[in-house]
Short mmCIF file of the C-alpha atoms (twelve columns), coordinates in Angstrom:
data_MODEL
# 
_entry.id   MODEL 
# 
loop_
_atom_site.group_PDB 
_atom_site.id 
_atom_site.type_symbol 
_atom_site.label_atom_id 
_atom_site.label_alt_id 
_atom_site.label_comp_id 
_atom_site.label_asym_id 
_atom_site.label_seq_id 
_atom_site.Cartn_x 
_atom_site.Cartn_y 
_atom_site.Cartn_z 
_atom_site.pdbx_PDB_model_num 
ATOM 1   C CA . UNK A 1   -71.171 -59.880 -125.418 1 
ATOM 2   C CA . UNK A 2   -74.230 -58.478 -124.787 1 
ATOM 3   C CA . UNK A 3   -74.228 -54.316 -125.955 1 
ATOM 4   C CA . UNK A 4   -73.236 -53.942 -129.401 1 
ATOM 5   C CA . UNK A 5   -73.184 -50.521 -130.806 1 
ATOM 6   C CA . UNK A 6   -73.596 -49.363 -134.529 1 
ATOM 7   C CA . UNK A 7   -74.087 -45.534 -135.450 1 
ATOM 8   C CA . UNK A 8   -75.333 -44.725 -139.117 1 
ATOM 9   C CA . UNK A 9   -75.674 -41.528 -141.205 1 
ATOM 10  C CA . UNK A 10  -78.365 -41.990 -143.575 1 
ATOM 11  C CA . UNK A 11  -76.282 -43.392 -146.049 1 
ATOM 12  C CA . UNK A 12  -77.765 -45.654 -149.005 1 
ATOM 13  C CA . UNK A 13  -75.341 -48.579 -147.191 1 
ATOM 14  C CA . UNK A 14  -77.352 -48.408 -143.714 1 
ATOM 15  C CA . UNK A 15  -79.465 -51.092 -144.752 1 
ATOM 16  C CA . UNK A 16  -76.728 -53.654 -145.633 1 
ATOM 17  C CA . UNK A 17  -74.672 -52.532 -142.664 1 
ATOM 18  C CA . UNK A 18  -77.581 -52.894 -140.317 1 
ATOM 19  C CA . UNK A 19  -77.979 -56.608 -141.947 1 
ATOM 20  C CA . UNK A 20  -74.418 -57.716 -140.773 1 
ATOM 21  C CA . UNK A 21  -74.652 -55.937 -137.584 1 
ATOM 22  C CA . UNK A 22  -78.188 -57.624 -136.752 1 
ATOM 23  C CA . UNK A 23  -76.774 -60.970 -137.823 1 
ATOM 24  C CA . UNK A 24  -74.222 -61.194 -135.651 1 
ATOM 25  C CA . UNK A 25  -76.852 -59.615 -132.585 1 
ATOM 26  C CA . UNK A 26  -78.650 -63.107 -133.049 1 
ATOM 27  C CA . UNK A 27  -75.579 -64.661 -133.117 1 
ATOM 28  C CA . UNK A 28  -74.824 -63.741 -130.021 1 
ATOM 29  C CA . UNK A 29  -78.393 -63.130 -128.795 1 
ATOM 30  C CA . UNK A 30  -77.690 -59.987 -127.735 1 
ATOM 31  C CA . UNK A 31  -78.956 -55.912 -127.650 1 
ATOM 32  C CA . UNK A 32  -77.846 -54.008 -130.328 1 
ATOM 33  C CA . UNK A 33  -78.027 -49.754 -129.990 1 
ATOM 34  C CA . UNK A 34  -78.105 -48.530 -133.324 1 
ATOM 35  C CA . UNK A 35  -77.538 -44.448 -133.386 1 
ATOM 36  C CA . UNK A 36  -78.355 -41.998 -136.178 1 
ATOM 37  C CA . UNK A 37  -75.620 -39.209 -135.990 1 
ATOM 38  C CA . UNK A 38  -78.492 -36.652 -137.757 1 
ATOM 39  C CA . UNK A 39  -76.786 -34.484 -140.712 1 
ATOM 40  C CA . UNK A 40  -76.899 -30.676 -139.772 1 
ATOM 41  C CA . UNK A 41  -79.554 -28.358 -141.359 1 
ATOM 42  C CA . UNK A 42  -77.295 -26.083 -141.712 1 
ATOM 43  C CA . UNK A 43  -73.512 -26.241 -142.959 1 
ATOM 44  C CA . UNK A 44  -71.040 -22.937 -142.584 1 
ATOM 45  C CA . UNK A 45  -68.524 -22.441 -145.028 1 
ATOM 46  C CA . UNK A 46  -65.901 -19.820 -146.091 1 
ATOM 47  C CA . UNK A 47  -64.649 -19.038 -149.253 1 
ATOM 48  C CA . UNK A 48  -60.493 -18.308 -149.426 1 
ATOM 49  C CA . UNK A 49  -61.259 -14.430 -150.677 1 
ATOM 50  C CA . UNK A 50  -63.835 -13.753 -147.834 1 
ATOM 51  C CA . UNK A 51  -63.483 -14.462 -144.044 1 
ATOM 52  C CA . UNK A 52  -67.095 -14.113 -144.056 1 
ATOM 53  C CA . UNK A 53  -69.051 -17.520 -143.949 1 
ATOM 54  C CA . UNK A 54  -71.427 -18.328 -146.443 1 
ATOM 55  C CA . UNK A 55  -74.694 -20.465 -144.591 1 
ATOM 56  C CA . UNK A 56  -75.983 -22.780 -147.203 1 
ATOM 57  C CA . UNK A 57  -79.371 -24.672 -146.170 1 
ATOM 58  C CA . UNK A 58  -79.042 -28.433 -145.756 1 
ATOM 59  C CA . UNK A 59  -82.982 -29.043 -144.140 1 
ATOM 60  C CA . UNK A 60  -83.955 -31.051 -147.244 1 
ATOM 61  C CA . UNK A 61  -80.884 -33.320 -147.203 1 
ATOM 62  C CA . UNK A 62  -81.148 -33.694 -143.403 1 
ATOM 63  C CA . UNK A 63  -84.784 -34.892 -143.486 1 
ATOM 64  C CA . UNK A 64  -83.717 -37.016 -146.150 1 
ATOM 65  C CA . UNK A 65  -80.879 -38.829 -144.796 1 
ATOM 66  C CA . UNK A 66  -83.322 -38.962 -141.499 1 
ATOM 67  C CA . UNK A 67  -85.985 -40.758 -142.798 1 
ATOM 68  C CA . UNK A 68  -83.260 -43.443 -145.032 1 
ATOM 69  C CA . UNK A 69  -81.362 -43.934 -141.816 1 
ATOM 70  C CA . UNK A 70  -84.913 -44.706 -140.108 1 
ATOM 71  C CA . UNK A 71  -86.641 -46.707 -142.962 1 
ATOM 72  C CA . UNK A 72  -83.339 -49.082 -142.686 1 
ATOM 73  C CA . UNK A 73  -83.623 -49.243 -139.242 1 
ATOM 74  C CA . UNK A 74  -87.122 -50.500 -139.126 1 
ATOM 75  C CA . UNK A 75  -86.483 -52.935 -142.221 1 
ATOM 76  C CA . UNK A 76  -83.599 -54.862 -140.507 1 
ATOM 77  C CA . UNK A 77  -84.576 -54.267 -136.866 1 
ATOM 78  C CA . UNK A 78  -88.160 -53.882 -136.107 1 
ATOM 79  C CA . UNK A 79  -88.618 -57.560 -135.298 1 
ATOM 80  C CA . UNK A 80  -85.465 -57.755 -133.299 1 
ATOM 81  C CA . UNK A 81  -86.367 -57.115 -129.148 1 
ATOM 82  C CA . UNK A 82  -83.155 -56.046 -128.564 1 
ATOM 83  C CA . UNK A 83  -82.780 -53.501 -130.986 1 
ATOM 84  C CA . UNK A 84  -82.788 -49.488 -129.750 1 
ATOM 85  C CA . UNK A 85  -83.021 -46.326 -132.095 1 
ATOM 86  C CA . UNK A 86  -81.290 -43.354 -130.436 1 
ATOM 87  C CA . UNK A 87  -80.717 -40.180 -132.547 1 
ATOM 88  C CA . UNK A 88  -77.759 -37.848 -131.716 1 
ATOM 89  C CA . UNK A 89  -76.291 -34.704 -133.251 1 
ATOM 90  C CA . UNK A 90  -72.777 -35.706 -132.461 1 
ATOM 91  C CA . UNK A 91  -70.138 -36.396 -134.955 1 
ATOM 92  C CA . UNK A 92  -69.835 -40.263 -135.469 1 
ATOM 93  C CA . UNK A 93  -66.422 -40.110 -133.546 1 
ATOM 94  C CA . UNK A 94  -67.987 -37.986 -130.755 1 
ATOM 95  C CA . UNK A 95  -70.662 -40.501 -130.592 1 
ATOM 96  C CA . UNK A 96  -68.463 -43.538 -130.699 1 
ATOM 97  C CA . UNK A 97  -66.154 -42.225 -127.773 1 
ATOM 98  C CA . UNK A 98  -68.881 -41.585 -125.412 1 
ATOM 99  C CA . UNK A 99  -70.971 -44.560 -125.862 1 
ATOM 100 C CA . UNK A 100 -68.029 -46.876 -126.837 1 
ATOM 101 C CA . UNK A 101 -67.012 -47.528 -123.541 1 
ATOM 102 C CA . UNK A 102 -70.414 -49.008 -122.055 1 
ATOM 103 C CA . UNK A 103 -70.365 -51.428 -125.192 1 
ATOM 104 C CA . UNK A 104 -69.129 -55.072 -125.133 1 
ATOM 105 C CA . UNK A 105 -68.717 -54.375 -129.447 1 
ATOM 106 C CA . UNK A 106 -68.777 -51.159 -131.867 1 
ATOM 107 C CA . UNK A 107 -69.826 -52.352 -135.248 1 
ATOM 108 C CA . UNK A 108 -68.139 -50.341 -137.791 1 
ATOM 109 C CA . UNK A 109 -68.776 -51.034 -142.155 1 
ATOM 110 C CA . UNK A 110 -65.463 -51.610 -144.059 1 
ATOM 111 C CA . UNK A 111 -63.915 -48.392 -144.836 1 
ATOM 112 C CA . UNK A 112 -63.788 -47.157 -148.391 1 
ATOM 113 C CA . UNK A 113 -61.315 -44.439 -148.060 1 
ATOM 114 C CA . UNK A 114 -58.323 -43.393 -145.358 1 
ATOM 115 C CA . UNK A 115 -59.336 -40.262 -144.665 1 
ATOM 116 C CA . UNK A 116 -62.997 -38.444 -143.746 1 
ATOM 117 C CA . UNK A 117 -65.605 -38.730 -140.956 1 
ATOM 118 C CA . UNK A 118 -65.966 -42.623 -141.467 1 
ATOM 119 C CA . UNK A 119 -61.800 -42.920 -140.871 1 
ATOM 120 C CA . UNK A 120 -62.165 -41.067 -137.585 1 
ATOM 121 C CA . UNK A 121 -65.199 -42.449 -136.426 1 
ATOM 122 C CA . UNK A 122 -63.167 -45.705 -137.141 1 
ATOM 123 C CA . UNK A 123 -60.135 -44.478 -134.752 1 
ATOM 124 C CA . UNK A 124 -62.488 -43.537 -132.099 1 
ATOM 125 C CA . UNK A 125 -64.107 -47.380 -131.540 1 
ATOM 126 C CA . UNK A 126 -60.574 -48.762 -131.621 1 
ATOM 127 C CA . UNK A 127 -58.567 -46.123 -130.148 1 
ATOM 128 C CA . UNK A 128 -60.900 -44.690 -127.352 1 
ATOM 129 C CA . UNK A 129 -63.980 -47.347 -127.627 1 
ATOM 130 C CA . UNK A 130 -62.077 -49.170 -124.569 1 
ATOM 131 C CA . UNK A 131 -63.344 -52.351 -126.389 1 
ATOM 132 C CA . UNK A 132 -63.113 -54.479 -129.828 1 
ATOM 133 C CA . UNK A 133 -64.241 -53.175 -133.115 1 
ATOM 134 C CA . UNK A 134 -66.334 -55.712 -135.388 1 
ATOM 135 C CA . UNK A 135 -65.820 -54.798 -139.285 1 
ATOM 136 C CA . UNK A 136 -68.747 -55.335 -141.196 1 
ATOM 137 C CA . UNK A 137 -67.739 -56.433 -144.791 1 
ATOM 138 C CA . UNK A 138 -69.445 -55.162 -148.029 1 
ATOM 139 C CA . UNK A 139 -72.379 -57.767 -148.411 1 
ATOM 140 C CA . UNK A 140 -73.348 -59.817 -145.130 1 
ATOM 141 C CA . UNK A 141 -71.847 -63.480 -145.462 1 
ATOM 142 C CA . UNK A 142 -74.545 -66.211 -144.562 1 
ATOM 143 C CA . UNK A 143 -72.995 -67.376 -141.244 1 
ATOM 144 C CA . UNK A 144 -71.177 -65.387 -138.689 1 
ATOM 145 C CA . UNK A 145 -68.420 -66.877 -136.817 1 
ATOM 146 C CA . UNK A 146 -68.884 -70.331 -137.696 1 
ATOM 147 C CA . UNK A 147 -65.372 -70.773 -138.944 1 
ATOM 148 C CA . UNK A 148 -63.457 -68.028 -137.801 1 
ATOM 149 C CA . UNK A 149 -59.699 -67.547 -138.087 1 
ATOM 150 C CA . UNK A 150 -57.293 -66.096 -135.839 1 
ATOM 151 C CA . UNK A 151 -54.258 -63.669 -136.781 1 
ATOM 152 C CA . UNK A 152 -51.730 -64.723 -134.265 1 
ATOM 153 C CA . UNK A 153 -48.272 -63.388 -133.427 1 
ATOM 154 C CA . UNK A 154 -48.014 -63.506 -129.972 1 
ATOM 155 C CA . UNK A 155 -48.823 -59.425 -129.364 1 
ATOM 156 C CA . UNK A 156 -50.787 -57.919 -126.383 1 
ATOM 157 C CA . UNK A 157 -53.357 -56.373 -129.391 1 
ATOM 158 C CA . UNK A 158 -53.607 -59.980 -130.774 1 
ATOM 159 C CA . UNK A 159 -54.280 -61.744 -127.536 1 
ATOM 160 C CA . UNK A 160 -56.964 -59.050 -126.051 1 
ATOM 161 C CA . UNK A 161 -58.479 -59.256 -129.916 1 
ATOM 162 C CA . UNK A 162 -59.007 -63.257 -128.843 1 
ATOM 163 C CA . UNK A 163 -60.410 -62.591 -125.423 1 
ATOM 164 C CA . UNK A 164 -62.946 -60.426 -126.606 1 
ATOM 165 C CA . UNK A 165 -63.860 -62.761 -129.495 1 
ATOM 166 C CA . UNK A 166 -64.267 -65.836 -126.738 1 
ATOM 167 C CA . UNK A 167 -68.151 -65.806 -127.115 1 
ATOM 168 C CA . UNK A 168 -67.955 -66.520 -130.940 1 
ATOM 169 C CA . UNK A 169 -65.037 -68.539 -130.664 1 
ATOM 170 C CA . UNK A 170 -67.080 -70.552 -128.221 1 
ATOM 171 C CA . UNK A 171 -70.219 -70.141 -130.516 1 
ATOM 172 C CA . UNK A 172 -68.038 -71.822 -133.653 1 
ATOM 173 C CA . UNK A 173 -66.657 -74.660 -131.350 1 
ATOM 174 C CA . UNK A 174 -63.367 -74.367 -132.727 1 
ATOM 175 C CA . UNK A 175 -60.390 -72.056 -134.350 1 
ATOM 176 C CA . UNK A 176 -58.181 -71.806 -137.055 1 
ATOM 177 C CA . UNK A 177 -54.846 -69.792 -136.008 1 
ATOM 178 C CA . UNK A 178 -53.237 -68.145 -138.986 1 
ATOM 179 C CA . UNK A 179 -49.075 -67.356 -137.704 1 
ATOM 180 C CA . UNK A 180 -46.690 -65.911 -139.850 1 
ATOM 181 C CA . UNK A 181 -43.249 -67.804 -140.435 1 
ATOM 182 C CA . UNK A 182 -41.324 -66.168 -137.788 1 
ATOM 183 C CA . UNK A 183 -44.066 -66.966 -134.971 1 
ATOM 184 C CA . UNK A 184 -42.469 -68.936 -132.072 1 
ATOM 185 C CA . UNK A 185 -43.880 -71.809 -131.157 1 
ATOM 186 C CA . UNK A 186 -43.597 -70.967 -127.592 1 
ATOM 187 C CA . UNK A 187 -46.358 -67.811 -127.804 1 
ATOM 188 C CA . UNK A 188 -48.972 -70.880 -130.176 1 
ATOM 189 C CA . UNK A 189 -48.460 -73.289 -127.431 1 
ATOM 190 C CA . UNK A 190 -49.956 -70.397 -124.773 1 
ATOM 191 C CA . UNK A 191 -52.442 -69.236 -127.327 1 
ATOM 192 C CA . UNK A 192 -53.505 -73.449 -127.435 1 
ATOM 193 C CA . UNK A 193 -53.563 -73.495 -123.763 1 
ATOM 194 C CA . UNK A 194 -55.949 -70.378 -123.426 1 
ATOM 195 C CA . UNK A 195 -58.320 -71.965 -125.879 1 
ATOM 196 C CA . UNK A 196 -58.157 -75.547 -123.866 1 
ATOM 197 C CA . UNK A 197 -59.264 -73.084 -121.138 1 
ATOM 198 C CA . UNK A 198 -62.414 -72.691 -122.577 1 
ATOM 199 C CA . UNK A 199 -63.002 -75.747 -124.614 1 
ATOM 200 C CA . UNK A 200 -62.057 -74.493 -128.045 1 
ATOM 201 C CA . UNK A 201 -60.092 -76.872 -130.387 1 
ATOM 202 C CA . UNK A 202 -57.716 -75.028 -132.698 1 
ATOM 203 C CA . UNK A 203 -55.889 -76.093 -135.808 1 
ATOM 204 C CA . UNK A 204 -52.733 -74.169 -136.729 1 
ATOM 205 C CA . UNK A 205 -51.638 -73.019 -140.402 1 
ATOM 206 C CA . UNK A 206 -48.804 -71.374 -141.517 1 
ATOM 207 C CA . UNK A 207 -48.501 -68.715 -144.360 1 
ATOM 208 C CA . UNK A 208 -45.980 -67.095 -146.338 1 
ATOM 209 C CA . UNK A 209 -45.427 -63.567 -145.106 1 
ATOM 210 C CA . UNK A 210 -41.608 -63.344 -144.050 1 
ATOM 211 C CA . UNK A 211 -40.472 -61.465 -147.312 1 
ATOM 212 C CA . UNK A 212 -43.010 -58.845 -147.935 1 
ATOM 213 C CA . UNK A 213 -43.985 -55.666 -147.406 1 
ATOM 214 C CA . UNK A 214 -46.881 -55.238 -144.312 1 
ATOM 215 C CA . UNK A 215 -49.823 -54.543 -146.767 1 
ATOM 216 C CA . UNK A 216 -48.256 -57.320 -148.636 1 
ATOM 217 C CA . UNK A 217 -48.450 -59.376 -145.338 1 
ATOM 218 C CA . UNK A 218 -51.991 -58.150 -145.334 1 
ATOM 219 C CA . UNK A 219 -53.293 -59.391 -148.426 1 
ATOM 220 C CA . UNK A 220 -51.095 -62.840 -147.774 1 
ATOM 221 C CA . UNK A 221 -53.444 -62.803 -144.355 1 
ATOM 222 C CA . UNK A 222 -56.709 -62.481 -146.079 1 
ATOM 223 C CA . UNK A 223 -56.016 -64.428 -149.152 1 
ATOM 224 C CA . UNK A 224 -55.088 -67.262 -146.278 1 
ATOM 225 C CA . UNK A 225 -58.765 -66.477 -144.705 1 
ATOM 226 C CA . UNK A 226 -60.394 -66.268 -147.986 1 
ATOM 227 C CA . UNK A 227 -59.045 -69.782 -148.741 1 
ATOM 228 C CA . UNK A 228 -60.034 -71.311 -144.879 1 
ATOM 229 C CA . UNK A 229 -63.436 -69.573 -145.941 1 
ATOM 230 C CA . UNK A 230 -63.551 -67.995 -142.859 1 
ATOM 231 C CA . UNK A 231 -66.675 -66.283 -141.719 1 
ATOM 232 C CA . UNK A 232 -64.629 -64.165 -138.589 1 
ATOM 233 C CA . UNK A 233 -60.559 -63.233 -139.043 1 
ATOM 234 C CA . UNK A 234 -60.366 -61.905 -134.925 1 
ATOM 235 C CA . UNK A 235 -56.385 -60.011 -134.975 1 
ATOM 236 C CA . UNK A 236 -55.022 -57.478 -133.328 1 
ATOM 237 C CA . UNK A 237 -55.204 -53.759 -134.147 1 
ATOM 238 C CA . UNK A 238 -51.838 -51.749 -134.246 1 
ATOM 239 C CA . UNK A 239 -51.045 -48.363 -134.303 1 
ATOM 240 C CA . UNK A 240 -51.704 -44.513 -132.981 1 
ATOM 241 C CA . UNK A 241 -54.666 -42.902 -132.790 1 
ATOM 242 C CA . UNK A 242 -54.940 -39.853 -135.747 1 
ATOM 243 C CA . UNK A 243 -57.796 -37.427 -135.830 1 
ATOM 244 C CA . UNK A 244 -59.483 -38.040 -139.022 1 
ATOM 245 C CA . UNK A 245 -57.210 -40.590 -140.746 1 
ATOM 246 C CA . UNK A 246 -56.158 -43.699 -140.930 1 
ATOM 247 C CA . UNK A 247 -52.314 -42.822 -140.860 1 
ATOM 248 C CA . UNK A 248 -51.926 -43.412 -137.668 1 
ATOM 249 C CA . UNK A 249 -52.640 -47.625 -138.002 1 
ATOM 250 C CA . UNK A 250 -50.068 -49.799 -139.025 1 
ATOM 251 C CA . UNK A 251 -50.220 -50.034 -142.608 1 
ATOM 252 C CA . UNK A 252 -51.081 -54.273 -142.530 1 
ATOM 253 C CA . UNK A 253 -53.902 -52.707 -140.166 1 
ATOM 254 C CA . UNK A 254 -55.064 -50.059 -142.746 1 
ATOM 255 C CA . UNK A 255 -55.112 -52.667 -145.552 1 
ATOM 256 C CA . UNK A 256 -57.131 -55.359 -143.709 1 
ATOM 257 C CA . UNK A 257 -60.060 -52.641 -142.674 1 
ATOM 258 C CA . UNK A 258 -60.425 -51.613 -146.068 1 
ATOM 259 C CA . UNK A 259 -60.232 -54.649 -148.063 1 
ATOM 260 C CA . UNK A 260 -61.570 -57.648 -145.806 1 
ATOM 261 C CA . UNK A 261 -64.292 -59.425 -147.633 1 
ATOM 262 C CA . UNK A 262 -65.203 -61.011 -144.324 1 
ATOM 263 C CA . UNK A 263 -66.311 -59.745 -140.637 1 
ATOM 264 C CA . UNK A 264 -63.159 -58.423 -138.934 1 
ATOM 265 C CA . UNK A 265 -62.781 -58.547 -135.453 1 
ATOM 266 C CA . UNK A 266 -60.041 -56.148 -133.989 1 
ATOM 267 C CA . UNK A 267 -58.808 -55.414 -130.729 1 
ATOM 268 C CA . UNK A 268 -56.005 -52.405 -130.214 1 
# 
């Protein structure tokens, strides 16, 4: 991994995002592009007794949300040679789908809500990024990927999530696999072989998961990471994309990228 991608809005959490995502650039001692998708001066809206729009003037809060995007920028990357500024008048999404594709990683910050530009700019790095997503969580851990953790059940989403995560898992030296209680042992024994492949060690661990619901399963899969202390969970990503919402991922899916306390690694 060499390209990682973050876009940011201006947002008082660009700062702590920008931490995690240049953490895990030195990590991996790679470039990292970090894009401001600019607010519009101007915003159009229309009032339900009037087709007329109404223009209200949004210059201030632009320049604003400019210059916070910028000052985080240059107080978490400046000393980083690999770091980029690019500003863009794109919607996040629109952003993320054209420059997704030319990057090895889209760094996205845990989602707070379902629904909203930050749920479809979500959907567009795993849906039409052509690549793995890398969930930042709320406050930047002190390690990255120095114990990570792998969701397995044996799916194509779940095996592409561990290719892409090779050059961590290969950073860490080793791999915890997380399986479910209905996992065959066939699809562990390929997932072992894989990792021989490339000299990583893994340990696997069971937990409890057959009776509940899938955010139940969810929380049952981060509770399990929270107690390995993982710094990386690397799973699968599962579900359709939806234009603005989160709807269309599988509802373990949903839960996971907006309740992880550690980085996420995904892979649709």
């Amino acid at each position: 991994m060499k390209r990682l991608l973050i876009t940011i809005d201006g947002s008082a959490n660009d700062a702590t995002s920008l931490r995690s995502a240049m953490a895990l650039a030195r990590r991996l001692s790679a470039q990292l592009s970090v894009v401001y998708t600019a607010l519009p001066a101007e915003a159009f809206y229309g009032y339900a007794e009037t087709t007329a729009p109404v223009v209200f003037d949004n210059t201030e809060e632009a320049a604003a949300a400019a210059q916070r995007a910028r000052a985080a920028y240059d107080e978490v990357c400046a000393d980083w040679p690999g770091a980029g500024w690019s500003t863009t008048d794109e919607l996040s999404a629109d952003a993320i789908a054209r420059l997704g594709p030319l990057a090895d990683l889209v760094i996205m910050e845990r989602l707070s809500q379902e629904e909203g530009p930050s749920a479809a700019g979500f959907n567009a790095a795993l849906f039409d990024g052509a690549g793995p997503v890398y969930i930042t969580p709320p406050q930047p851990l002190p390690t990255v990927a120095t114990n990570p953790v792998i969701a397995w059940n044996g799916s194509r989403e779940a095996s592409l999530a561990v290719k892409s995560a090779m050059p961590l898992l290969q950073l860490a030296g080793r791999a915890t696999v997380l399986t479910g209680e209905d996992e065959s042992s066939g699809s562990v024994r390929a997932l072992k072989q894989y990792l021989d492949a490339y000299e990583v060690p893994m340990t696997v661990q069971g937990f409890s998961s057959g009776q509940l619901t899938a955010r139940g399963r969810a929380r049952a899969l981060l509770k399990a990471a929270e107690g390995l202390s993982a710094d990386l969970l690397v799973m699968g990503g599962y579900g359709e994309n939806a234009m603005s919402a989160l709807f269309g991922l599988g509802r373990a899916t949903r839960k996971i990228v907006t309740a992880a306390r550690m980085p996420v690694l995904l892979h649709h």
